[in-house]
Amino acid sequence: MQMEQVDVVVIGAGAVGLAVAAMLAEAGRDVIIVEAGPAIGMVTSARNSEVIHAGIYYPEGSLKARLCVEGRQALYAWCAARGVTARKVGKLIVATDDAEAAALDGLHRKAAANGVDLLRLSGAQAMAMEPALSCVAALQSPETGIIDSHGLMLSYLGVAEDHGAMLALNTPVLSGAAEADGIRLDCGGAEPMTLKARVVVNCAGLWAQRVSQSIAGVDPASVPPLSLAKGNYFDLTTAPPFRTLVYPVPVNGGLGVHYTVDMGGRGRFGPDVEWLDHADPDRVDYQVAPRRGDVFYDAVRRYWPGLPDGALAPGYAGCRPKPHPVRAAAEDFMVQTPSQTGVDGLFTLYGIESPGLTASLALGRLVTGYVAEA
Ligand SMILES: Cc1cc2nc3c(=O)[nH]c(=O)nc-3n(C[C@H](O)[C@H](O)[C@H](O)COP(=O)(O)OP(=O)(O)OC[C@H]3O[C@@H](n4cnc5c(N)ncnc54)[C@H](O)[C@@H]3O)c2cc1C
């Protein structure tokens, strides 16, 4: 079997792994990206809302808050410079009763603490903007947008490759070990190979814990628990009711059943939060059960009473890697450096759920800074 000495290996070619690879390659590192699948971005990065989040919901000082705001600004600039389609369509967070209106005040304060500007609207103002809407108050986020996530990933790969990075598809990391002269990674696939790297960045998304557990020398106490929360979408089969994105007041574990549009202008609702009773990413069933639609109709009609019967069709689903037990309170992104993983040169990202797409460039820059310091 081949044994190759390399500078940096990035494990996983989702939006985050590709952004990390692009930033590291731009900084002059020799990067190999190893991806288990047959193409880039086929897992969580292909199964999300493609929303560029403003940075409203996250606790002040958290990585999510900081990297969402930094990442959003960097992302709009990146897309403008590289011809990736992104549109600032804005968003409304709508309250449908007085208790929710009071909750908007808390969200408004949280956003301000994170450096995000929102406008408070009366119900009448919001409904004048969006006549199909029903609400008693709203917050408007002008900075929220939508993005062509596959175009974004191709642009990350392009920049990485322009700076000498190589992508190995169908190349799952099966095991590894911390050794005196670097980190050994044993890769499977059609052409199995062994890599010996000075630096490894584990961006394996839902499999990040499994990859860590397969590398001898990783401190077992550094690997957080994993629980999986599936998010189901329903497609709207009628004309889009709104020009902007519409979100209810958030619920535990997710942002509530919200309305987004894809790049083609088609509307969809979701994702909901379905906690899975196992933590095996290989067993996630991405089919959307039609019966979940009943809950969607009720949730959506709170802010869009005109939703016609039969207008929702099961769409796609994604899965959130939660770095904590099922239904525990939301946790932050985790970016571990060698002092935490216990292995020289090993950096690991856990719990990169939403807003990971928005924060991808900022995560790439953060990791690149850590690697430079190490
Ligand atoms: C339902 C849902 C909606 C979301 N909506 C938004 C949104 O609107 N806006 C936003 O900013 N964020 C959103 N997110 C979050 C965003 O999609 C993710 O944070 C982001 O896509 C994560 O990218 P990633 O590269 O970490 O993971 P992934 O895209 O899953 O990539 C990980 C890659 O690692 C590979 N891999 C795994 N194991 C191995 C191995 N052993 N060897 C080699 N390769 C391996 C996998 O094949 C995969 O390609 C949403 C997430 C979900 C679930």
XYZ file of C-alpha atoms and ligand atoms in Angstrom:
427
model
C 0.000 0.000 0.000
C 1.167 3.542 -0.829
C 2.385 5.705 2.069
C 2.463 9.404 1.387
C 4.007 12.131 3.528
C 1.820 15.248 3.414
C 1.547 18.657 5.055
C -2.198 19.055 5.735
C -5.138 16.652 5.374
C -8.675 17.994 5.580
C -11.165 15.189 6.218
C -14.537 15.880 4.581
C -15.476 17.904 1.495
C -18.623 19.610 2.757
C -18.949 23.395 2.833
C -16.852 23.641 5.975
C -14.055 21.252 4.968
C -13.795 22.963 1.575
C -13.674 26.439 3.150
C -10.991 25.261 5.574
C -9.034 23.750 2.674
C -9.347 26.950 0.606
C -8.148 29.155 3.466
C -5.249 26.855 4.371
C -4.150 26.516 0.733
C -4.375 30.302 0.276
C -2.167 30.648 3.336
C 0.478 28.564 1.583
C -0.127 25.098 3.056
C -0.042 21.936 0.943
C -3.506 20.480 1.362
C -5.124 17.158 0.507
C -8.889 16.906 1.004
C -10.103 13.346 1.557
C -13.793 12.727 1.020
C -15.606 9.449 1.626
C -18.304 10.139 -0.972
C -18.166 10.165 -4.780
C -18.572 13.976 -5.010
C -18.223 17.092 -2.854
C -21.015 18.394 -0.638
C -23.441 15.493 -0.785
C -24.388 15.276 2.882
C -25.506 18.090 5.215
C -24.165 20.785 2.899
C -26.664 19.595 0.274
C -29.543 19.293 2.742
C -30.122 22.691 4.280
C -32.123 25.895 3.764
C -29.343 27.744 1.875
C -29.992 30.782 4.038
C -27.286 33.312 4.846
C -28.177 33.962 8.453
C -27.752 37.378 10.037
C -26.632 36.055 13.471
C -29.697 36.816 15.573
C -30.336 33.800 17.754
C -27.044 32.789 19.304
C -25.836 33.589 22.825
C -23.613 36.666 23.017
C -19.940 35.718 22.884
C -20.602 32.245 21.447
C -18.685 30.989 18.424
C -21.990 30.715 16.560
C -22.745 34.405 17.171
C -19.282 35.616 16.258
C -18.650 33.360 13.272
C -22.136 33.863 11.849
C -21.740 37.648 11.775
C -18.130 37.523 10.515
C -18.955 34.707 8.118
C -22.017 36.424 6.686
C -20.093 39.602 5.886
C -17.207 37.632 4.400
C -19.608 35.423 2.434
C -21.415 38.277 0.680
C -18.033 39.744 -0.314
C -16.761 36.316 -1.457
C -19.881 35.689 -3.566
C -19.686 39.146 -5.171
C -16.003 38.654 -6.022
C -16.403 35.127 -7.398
C -19.761 35.186 -9.115
C -21.541 32.900 -6.636
C -25.267 33.675 -6.576
C -26.411 35.190 -3.273
C -29.447 37.409 -2.749
C -30.265 39.588 0.265
C -33.983 38.835 0.288
C -34.379 39.777 3.968
C -36.484 38.044 6.569
C -39.346 38.657 8.945
C -39.621 36.953 12.341
C -43.299 37.069 13.124
C -45.242 36.934 16.395
C -48.784 35.635 16.171
C -49.873 36.433 19.746
C -48.870 38.696 22.625
C -46.615 36.107 24.293
C -44.646 35.730 21.065
C -44.528 39.508 20.656
C -42.868 39.695 24.078
C -40.375 37.036 22.963
C -39.456 39.270 20.018
C -38.102 41.834 22.489
C -35.628 39.260 23.829
C -34.564 38.311 20.300
C -34.132 41.977 19.403
C -31.820 42.488 22.403
C -29.870 39.306 21.601
C -29.378 40.425 18.002
C -28.187 43.864 19.098
C -25.679 42.254 21.491
C -24.377 40.218 18.538
C -24.024 43.344 16.390
C -27.019 42.548 14.166
C -29.415 45.347 13.190
C -33.108 44.488 13.174
C -36.151 46.686 12.687
C -39.206 46.313 14.909
C -42.433 46.374 12.912
C -46.043 46.500 14.024
C -48.325 43.788 12.727
C -49.874 46.329 10.340
C -46.480 47.323 8.943
C -45.436 43.703 8.398
C -48.773 42.814 6.787
C -48.518 45.870 4.512
C -45.171 44.479 3.298
C -46.498 40.946 2.944
C -50.282 40.936 2.475
C -50.625 37.145 2.868
C -49.156 37.324 6.372
C -51.051 37.336 9.672
C -49.134 38.600 12.727
C -49.313 41.024 15.651
C -45.673 42.188 15.455
C -42.465 41.341 13.620
C -38.733 41.866 13.449
C -37.225 42.580 10.064
C -33.696 41.418 9.237
C -32.459 43.174 6.093
C -29.115 41.309 6.034
C -30.551 37.796 5.732
C -30.212 36.221 2.303
C -30.133 33.040 0.254
C -27.197 31.429 -1.502
C -26.401 28.823 -4.129
C -24.600 26.484 -1.747
C -23.266 24.173 -4.449
C -21.853 27.141 -6.363
C -20.244 28.258 -3.109
C -18.620 24.865 -2.546
C -17.324 24.781 -6.117
C -15.782 28.216 -5.563
C -14.070 27.004 -2.353
C -12.739 23.973 -4.210
C -11.594 26.188 -7.082
C -9.619 28.475 -4.775
C -8.141 25.499 -2.933
C -7.071 23.843 -6.197
C -5.713 27.120 -7.609
C -3.416 27.128 -4.587
C -2.255 23.576 -5.146
C -4.739 21.578 -3.045
C -5.784 18.108 -4.175
C -9.146 16.403 -3.692
C -9.376 12.632 -3.242
C -12.971 11.399 -3.647
C -14.180 7.923 -2.610
C -11.487 8.018 0.054
C -12.891 7.375 3.528
C -10.577 7.704 6.502
C -10.960 4.348 8.265
C -8.470 4.657 11.102
C -5.308 6.417 12.166
C -2.829 7.016 14.941
C -0.712 9.732 16.489
C 2.892 8.793 15.683
C 6.212 10.451 16.420
C 6.595 11.913 12.925
C 2.963 12.916 12.302
C -0.592 11.645 12.188
C -1.118 8.420 10.240
C -4.412 8.108 8.374
C -5.460 4.829 6.777
C -7.849 5.503 3.915
C -10.059 2.938 2.192
C -11.882 3.042 -1.118
C -10.919 1.649 -4.499
C -7.280 2.664 -4.017
C -6.492 2.354 -0.318
C -3.629 4.533 0.873
C -1.907 5.618 4.028
C -1.150 9.289 4.609
C 1.254 10.711 7.181
C 0.302 14.320 7.886
C 1.755 17.131 9.982
C -1.712 18.653 10.358
C -5.147 17.019 10.144
C -8.427 18.934 10.258
C -11.422 16.708 10.956
C -14.422 18.279 9.169
C -16.382 15.033 8.852
C -19.687 16.604 9.967
C -22.047 13.892 11.266
C -19.094 11.469 11.401
C -16.643 13.764 13.243
C -16.966 11.786 16.488
C -16.496 8.475 14.664
C -13.366 9.732 12.900
C -11.911 10.967 16.207
C -12.639 7.628 17.868
C -10.810 5.839 15.048
C -7.553 7.761 15.597
C -5.415 6.142 18.304
C -4.081 8.759 20.678
C -7.108 11.067 20.652
C -8.151 11.861 24.218
C -11.482 9.989 24.595
C -12.681 12.656 27.024
C -12.363 15.272 24.278
C -14.978 13.562 22.068
C -18.429 14.988 22.827
C -21.608 12.896 22.703
C -23.560 12.876 19.445
C -27.270 13.031 18.967
C -29.033 13.478 15.675
C -31.935 15.829 14.999
C -33.420 15.381 11.559
C -34.997 18.384 9.862
C -37.811 17.704 7.382
C -38.955 20.071 4.640
C -42.254 20.307 2.803
C -42.368 21.896 -0.662
C -45.023 24.448 -1.475
C -46.776 23.412 -4.666
C -48.578 26.761 -5.183
C -47.203 30.216 -6.081
C -44.942 31.733 -3.400
C -47.016 33.783 -0.904
C -44.140 36.012 0.300
C -41.251 37.959 -1.215
C -39.136 37.724 1.920
C -38.271 34.792 4.200
C -40.727 34.324 7.069
C -39.838 32.710 10.393
C -41.947 32.145 13.478
C -40.531 32.745 16.957
C -37.903 29.965 17.465
C -38.623 26.642 19.187
C -36.243 24.478 21.221
C -33.699 22.760 18.931
C -34.535 24.686 15.761
C -35.858 27.901 14.290
C -39.498 26.824 13.917
C -41.274 25.830 10.706
C -40.213 28.693 8.497
C -40.707 29.778 4.917
C -37.724 29.992 2.607
C -37.323 30.136 -1.150
C -34.783 28.373 -3.288
C -32.741 30.045 -6.013
C -35.437 29.170 -8.547
C -38.054 31.056 -6.498
C -39.879 27.941 -5.276
C -41.192 28.092 -1.712
C -40.731 25.477 0.992
C -41.405 25.132 4.710
C -39.171 23.629 7.344
C -37.049 22.231 8.700
C -38.813 20.822 11.736
C -36.950 19.072 14.579
C -37.220 15.259 14.715
C -34.874 13.782 17.324
C -33.660 10.369 16.167
C -33.514 7.432 18.569
C -30.004 6.504 17.421
C -26.738 8.326 16.752
C -25.572 6.444 13.672
C -25.124 8.789 10.694
C -25.110 5.787 8.323
C -28.655 4.895 9.393
C -30.311 8.278 8.866
C -33.360 7.830 6.641
C -33.691 11.062 4.660
C -37.218 10.254 3.404
C -39.856 12.717 4.628
C -42.882 10.984 6.142
C -46.058 12.512 4.631
C -47.822 12.318 8.027
C -45.499 15.018 9.425
C -47.303 17.413 7.081
C -50.249 17.741 9.515
C -48.067 19.574 12.020
C -46.722 21.767 9.213
C -50.197 22.899 8.172
C -51.009 23.956 11.741
C -47.658 25.693 12.289
C -47.712 27.563 8.973
C -51.352 28.637 9.236
C -50.531 30.544 12.397
C -48.779 33.111 10.190
C -50.203 32.241 6.755
C -53.892 31.406 7.257
C -54.370 31.214 3.482
C -52.270 28.059 3.064
C -54.558 25.906 0.877
C -55.313 22.287 1.810
C -53.070 19.897 -0.105
C -50.508 22.588 -1.005
C -47.605 20.924 0.824
C -45.690 17.952 -0.561
C -42.948 16.025 1.256
C -39.604 17.504 0.229
C -36.099 16.676 1.397
C -34.503 16.345 4.839
C -31.207 17.112 6.523
C -29.698 16.073 9.827
C -28.141 18.178 12.587
C -25.106 16.831 14.452
C -25.856 17.837 18.044
C -22.814 17.529 20.319
C -24.908 16.758 23.395
C -27.552 14.284 24.602
C -30.975 14.199 22.936
C -33.099 17.283 23.692
C -30.403 18.948 25.820
C -30.089 22.714 25.526
C -28.439 24.011 22.350
C -24.670 23.997 22.341
C -22.081 26.009 20.531
C -19.853 25.002 17.616
C -16.797 23.187 18.980
C -13.423 23.805 17.332
C -10.785 21.755 19.127
C -7.075 22.444 18.844
C -4.286 19.906 19.589
C -4.241 20.830 23.281
C -7.863 19.610 23.425
C -7.763 16.645 21.032
C -4.611 15.373 22.723
C -2.813 14.833 19.383
C -0.166 17.189 17.984
C -1.429 18.654 14.712
C -5.032 17.414 15.083
C -7.880 19.930 14.876
C -11.506 18.773 15.085
C -14.824 20.495 14.427
C -17.925 19.164 16.189
C -21.563 20.228 16.174
C -21.373 22.251 12.959
C -25.094 22.599 12.492
C -26.788 25.840 11.432
C -25.399 28.469 10.827
C -22.459 26.409 9.553
C -22.963 27.310 5.903
C -23.051 31.026 6.713
C -20.077 30.660 9.038
C -18.035 28.447 6.700
C -15.528 31.096 5.634
C -15.162 32.376 9.177
C -14.608 28.797 10.406
C -11.992 28.379 7.660
C -10.194 31.517 8.777
C -10.379 30.545 12.451
C -8.868 27.118 11.811
C -6.190 28.600 9.544
C -5.196 30.991 12.327
C -5.013 28.136 14.858
C -2.920 26.022 12.464
C -0.503 28.930 11.927
C -0.080 29.318 15.701
C 0.418 25.592 16.362
C -31.852 20.907 8.150
C -30.674 21.842 8.132
C -30.840 23.138 7.680
C -29.738 24.029 7.682
N -29.892 25.280 7.175
C -28.843 26.121 7.162
C -28.970 27.435 6.627
O -30.000 27.803 6.065
N -27.903 28.261 6.720
C -26.733 27.902 7.303
O -25.831 28.717 7.433
N -26.562 26.631 7.774
C -27.577 25.742 7.689
N -27.421 24.460 8.141
C -26.100 24.039 8.591
C -25.179 23.674 7.433
O -25.853 22.943 6.440
C -24.014 22.835 7.995
O -23.453 23.482 9.106
C -22.917 22.629 6.978
O -23.428 22.179 5.750
C -21.918 21.610 7.555
O -20.909 21.393 6.615
P -19.801 20.320 6.954
O -18.784 20.458 5.874
O -19.374 20.467 8.370
O -20.551 18.909 6.908
P -21.009 18.009 5.658
O -21.578 18.809 4.573
O -21.848 16.904 6.187
O -19.650 17.393 5.126
C -18.942 16.407 5.845
C -18.257 15.538 4.811
O -17.383 14.632 5.478
C -17.404 13.426 4.751
N -16.907 12.358 5.620
C -17.522 11.802 6.691
N -16.756 10.829 7.234
C -15.624 10.764 6.489
C -14.463 9.952 6.545
N -14.306 8.998 7.479
N -13.498 10.132 5.604
C -13.636 11.085 4.642
N -14.737 11.889 4.551
C -15.716 11.737 5.459
C -18.861 13.256 4.370
O -19.010 12.356 3.295
C -19.236 14.689 4.015
O -19.092 14.966 2.631
C -28.485 23.587 8.154
C -28.338 22.261 8.598
C -29.419 21.391 8.588
C -29.248 19.984 9.042
